[in-house]
């Protein structure tokens, strides 16, 4: 069989070359099974250009590249395709269809399929790419099973890097072959194109449903469901470039077309397929469309409700009843055309409110308190049954300890049914069963114990405890059948009964660390009881006979061959004839002959062959260098190879090599090989005072660095490494990390220990893992405590080293319950106590010592009356080092609530919590943190992710302010209106801008230069964009929406420029490092005004920094690539930015570079606009703003 790759690309596609390069890397053995090369075979690639008007978002946003689209008329894609097809890479047969561009991607796919010669077809969009093994991996499975469709996993990527697609990992996380497509529900929801290989005759048999090009993805999803059988491969095959948020445009015509297409396709499906299709769309795309209608106009909303009703006309009530509570409520309102109520529910669902909904019990049933539950308004009434919950109330369970005691396995953890805490012993009853092969069940003893609330650390001083702890005991002797050990895997099922509800769950969810690596027990005669976590992440207790074991291994240095010796102990091992190696997760197979001598065997594996077959793509994000090792019989039976304890593990490194071949033991005792970049091995770990000391070996002839890399955000911290021969010592003090904000603790979170290797001299450039020896792992976890928090060295999974940094909150302050008690009980009680003389300062909710509050603090300390007055500073997670005269107040700690309740003065530039209530005698000064280009407060029409009472809370909050600081006469009426503020507005200018007129300005600038290590004689450019409301990972974690081509900037500017990049505090992505000493991430520098003093040119977009930087008189450039969208759809502006901006508005990265190269002329052209801007927005910036605020508020 032979596959053909059909690439459809827009003629202006700027990223086609990346796609073509990925096809050039495909193995010439794309048609061979198991990745085995077939000499002389070439991969056929058909290139089909597309020219569209881009009126719609095809396939719900699938063919637009969002921030990566080009608006130029240059046919970059077509030129790249012509060059590539004209001189194709070796092993590629390239065909460019030259009859003229197709009108859309669907038409292009049809043209490409007609021109293809392969037996199987893969369609790839020109902005995406394939992993290097994708075609051989997909085609190998297709050859083995002859399925109509083979589908693989997906990684998403952008200019910042790659990551697994969580959605596709959920769809295709498990290897399945010849599967009924109805058992792969992800197929009906998967909009990706390039991760599927279609059998050609099946593809050609598919009907044309006559859909619009924008709905072609629906047709493809419908086609996948028509396959007779499907193979699902867990390895990533598609690198999918990040698109804009999916979904049709929120216009009546587009919504009508899209929903009509769904209805038409549904009508073509038979019973079971129709049910799957309906459930997928109602829980997926239609659900999300209804939640987005809050951003649509009335016409679009009405059209959507009409069309969704038309779809629901043919959906059985039984299916609707089987949906979740939120979906039932949405579709109930749709059926009754209650559009306004539907919008209220959509707002509720998109905010944090939905996570706080509580349960109501009525009789023996439970109901979620969603909007309109038991409404007393007849017009708002919804039947109670809509809110009824059953399977939605899940049982939660985690495993915290697994150990053997007197030959019995003890499994401990916590469990409970969500919303139903076990306050009393009668609330919750737990039973446990061992469930074995053939459904055999054994009742197990289980003990219920008192433990901390589920989400809290199980410590004595946790805020709340309940009876959610459990311990199950399994005596392995009970697993025997008729006195004999029968092989098989047993699971432990927990049955939980709580106030009328019964839930069942297999023991799963191990907490990181020792529970992930349970020990095995030898029960004699080569029989082992091995607890382990199976593919479903359930605890499996396997009874295993050792049938083959490795007793020795060595590397022949001359031939660079690994020799493996072992014993064949019991059938079918004695029949084995081959050694089979499978590259995880199954993307390649290598088979080598076995030499058998009686009950002994020997096998040889070439190290260089394994190295050559290793995979490292996307900067090492996709790395496949581990191999499972089995014996293979003529009947194709596989026999696991146990690595005997006396055989040991080892790493073999050749002279002058940066690679190693490691023989490893899995957590279940199997042999595993790793052939790839050398790794350091830590064989000793200990805390020495406040520092972590690691010692170990690294035998490669390479440079080596070690870093701690944060999980969930892009940040890393280097360790100090000293080497002597093959030995190394690494040291790190996590409580004392030098930063641009001073010496601080690492923020709370988990940090993975990683290595970076490179040439013996020069920069390390390859990321690699770090291994712990079994001895080190057995001593985990290792904890160090300071007065602020705990630091714990441990591991995740099979042994990934991690450092866990705890929150600075005390155990009694952590968790929802503890915070509610502090908020609703402790804070009101403290409000009843006398006010204390103190000024509580806050900048960005405790994230910085900066901005106007720090300027007011400094001004107060200059005055005799206030020189010794008690003052404090809010500090979030220990990430601020305020001056010594300020008492740190931990955000959300007990002293935080007391300070808000009793401090005489509160000076803040941030929002305050809705529960804060200014008491008589308190004075609250709101300095705010930005000037008014973007709309704020009540003027923002499209509030994303906020609760339904957002404006009510805002109105309450502004009533707590005594004073609101205004930066200018122009801003004062806007602040008054936007916040509906009735108190006193201090039209003083922003105190933070006093630094620009300070007599110490030059000294501060010089100090800042030294602190940043800026070279003399280079122009300093600061890029400081704002955040995008719609570009985020989760609430509060936004993406770095970077459009500057940093490499191009370095090429053009690197010689005489330095680029400082400052992320908005909401942005969690790291800044890419490009060039040597060119890009500097200054996001953690506390005071941006000090950065302005050393900045020669500011590049920004819609950030309020422009109003502050205007005080320098230096040039500004505005990189406004999304001006129309940002202005019209996200926040909106208070003035005509295009007419008023004190510098040019640029839409392309190249334009920014050109402007910087000619900055003097660019600045001269903007001189008049700049002068007008300063006169309008900065008339009060004279160095005296802090003085004016202090004299008015504090009385001098």
PDB file of N, CA and C in Angstrom, residues 430-434 491-497 503-507:
ATOM      1  N   UNK A 430     -18.537   2.924  53.047  1.00  0.00           N
ATOM      2  CA  UNK A 430     -17.635   2.506  51.983  1.00  0.00           C
ATOM      3  C   UNK A 430     -17.462   0.990  52.043  1.00  0.00           C
ATOM      4  N   UNK A 431     -17.572   0.368  50.886  1.00  0.00           N
ATOM      5  CA  UNK A 431     -17.259  -1.054  50.739  1.00  0.00           C
ATOM      6  C   UNK A 431     -16.195  -1.180  49.655  1.00  0.00           C
ATOM      7  N   UNK A 432     -15.399  -2.247  49.713  1.00  0.00           N
ATOM      8  CA  UNK A 432     -14.324  -2.439  48.745  1.00  0.00           C
ATOM      9  C   UNK A 432     -14.338  -3.876  48.246  1.00  0.00           C
ATOM     10  N   UNK A 433     -14.019  -4.033  46.966  1.00  0.00           N
ATOM     11  CA  UNK A 433     -13.991  -5.349  46.326  1.00  0.00           C
ATOM     12  C   UNK A 433     -12.771  -5.439  45.422  1.00  0.00           C
ATOM     13  N   UNK A 434     -12.156  -6.599  45.406  1.00  0.00           N
ATOM     14  CA  UNK A 434     -11.150  -6.918  44.397  1.00  0.00           C
ATOM     15  C   UNK A 434     -11.879  -7.560  43.231  1.00  0.00           C
ATOM     16  N   UNK A 491      -8.437  -5.356  40.004  1.00  0.00           N
ATOM     17  CA  UNK A 491      -8.636  -3.961  40.360  1.00  0.00           C
ATOM     18  C   UNK A 491      -9.403  -3.884  41.673  1.00  0.00           C
ATOM     19  N   UNK A 492      -9.247  -2.759  42.350  1.00  0.00           N
ATOM     20  CA  UNK A 492      -9.948  -2.551  43.615  1.00  0.00           C
ATOM     21  C   UNK A 492     -11.079  -1.558  43.386  1.00  0.00           C
ATOM     22  N   UNK A 493     -12.302  -2.042  43.565  1.00  0.00           N
ATOM     23  CA  UNK A 493     -13.481  -1.201  43.382  1.00  0.00           C
ATOM     24  C   UNK A 493     -13.974  -0.694  44.729  1.00  0.00           C
ATOM     25  N   UNK A 494     -14.233   0.606  44.792  1.00  0.00           N
ATOM     26  CA  UNK A 494     -14.818   1.216  45.981  1.00  0.00           C
ATOM     27  C   UNK A 494     -16.279   1.523  45.712  1.00  0.00           C
ATOM     28  N   UNK A 495     -17.139   1.171  46.634  1.00  0.00           N
ATOM     29  CA  UNK A 495     -18.571   1.463  46.539  1.00  0.00           C
ATOM     30  C   UNK A 495     -18.898   2.439  47.670  1.00  0.00           C
ATOM     31  N   UNK A 496     -19.342   3.629  47.300  1.00  0.00           N
ATOM     32  CA  UNK A 496     -19.589   4.694  48.266  1.00  0.00           C
ATOM     33  C   UNK A 496     -21.085   4.964  48.320  1.00  0.00           C
ATOM     34  N   UNK A 497     -21.641   4.954  49.523  1.00  0.00           N
ATOM     35  CA  UNK A 497     -23.052   5.294  49.724  1.00  0.00           C
ATOM     36  C   UNK A 497     -23.120   6.505  50.651  1.00  0.00           C
ATOM     37  N   UNK A 503     -22.255   5.413  44.502  1.00  0.00           N
ATOM     38  CA  UNK A 503     -21.299   5.594  43.411  1.00  0.00           C
ATOM     39  C   UNK A 503     -20.218   4.520  43.516  1.00  0.00           C
ATOM     40  N   UNK A 504     -19.740   4.078  42.348  1.00  0.00           N
ATOM     41  CA  UNK A 504     -18.687   3.079  42.287  1.00  0.00           C
ATOM     42  C   UNK A 504     -17.481   3.663  41.555  1.00  0.00           C
ATOM     43  N   UNK A 505     -16.305   3.269  41.997  1.00  0.00           N
ATOM     44  CA  UNK A 505     -15.104   3.760  41.324  1.00  0.00           C
ATOM     45  C   UNK A 505     -13.941   2.838  41.642  1.00  0.00           C
ATOM     46  N   UNK A 506     -13.154   2.547  40.603  1.00  0.00           N
ATOM     47  CA  UNK A 506     -11.921   1.805  40.829  1.00  0.00           C
ATOM     48  C   UNK A 506     -10.884   2.738  41.449  1.00  0.00           C
ATOM     49  N   UNK A 507     -10.063   2.192  42.313  1.00  0.00           N
ATOM     50  CA  UNK A 507      -9.004   2.980  42.938  1.00  0.00           C
ATOM     51  C   UNK A 507      -8.103   3.544  41.840  1.00  0.00           C
TER      52      UNK A 507
END
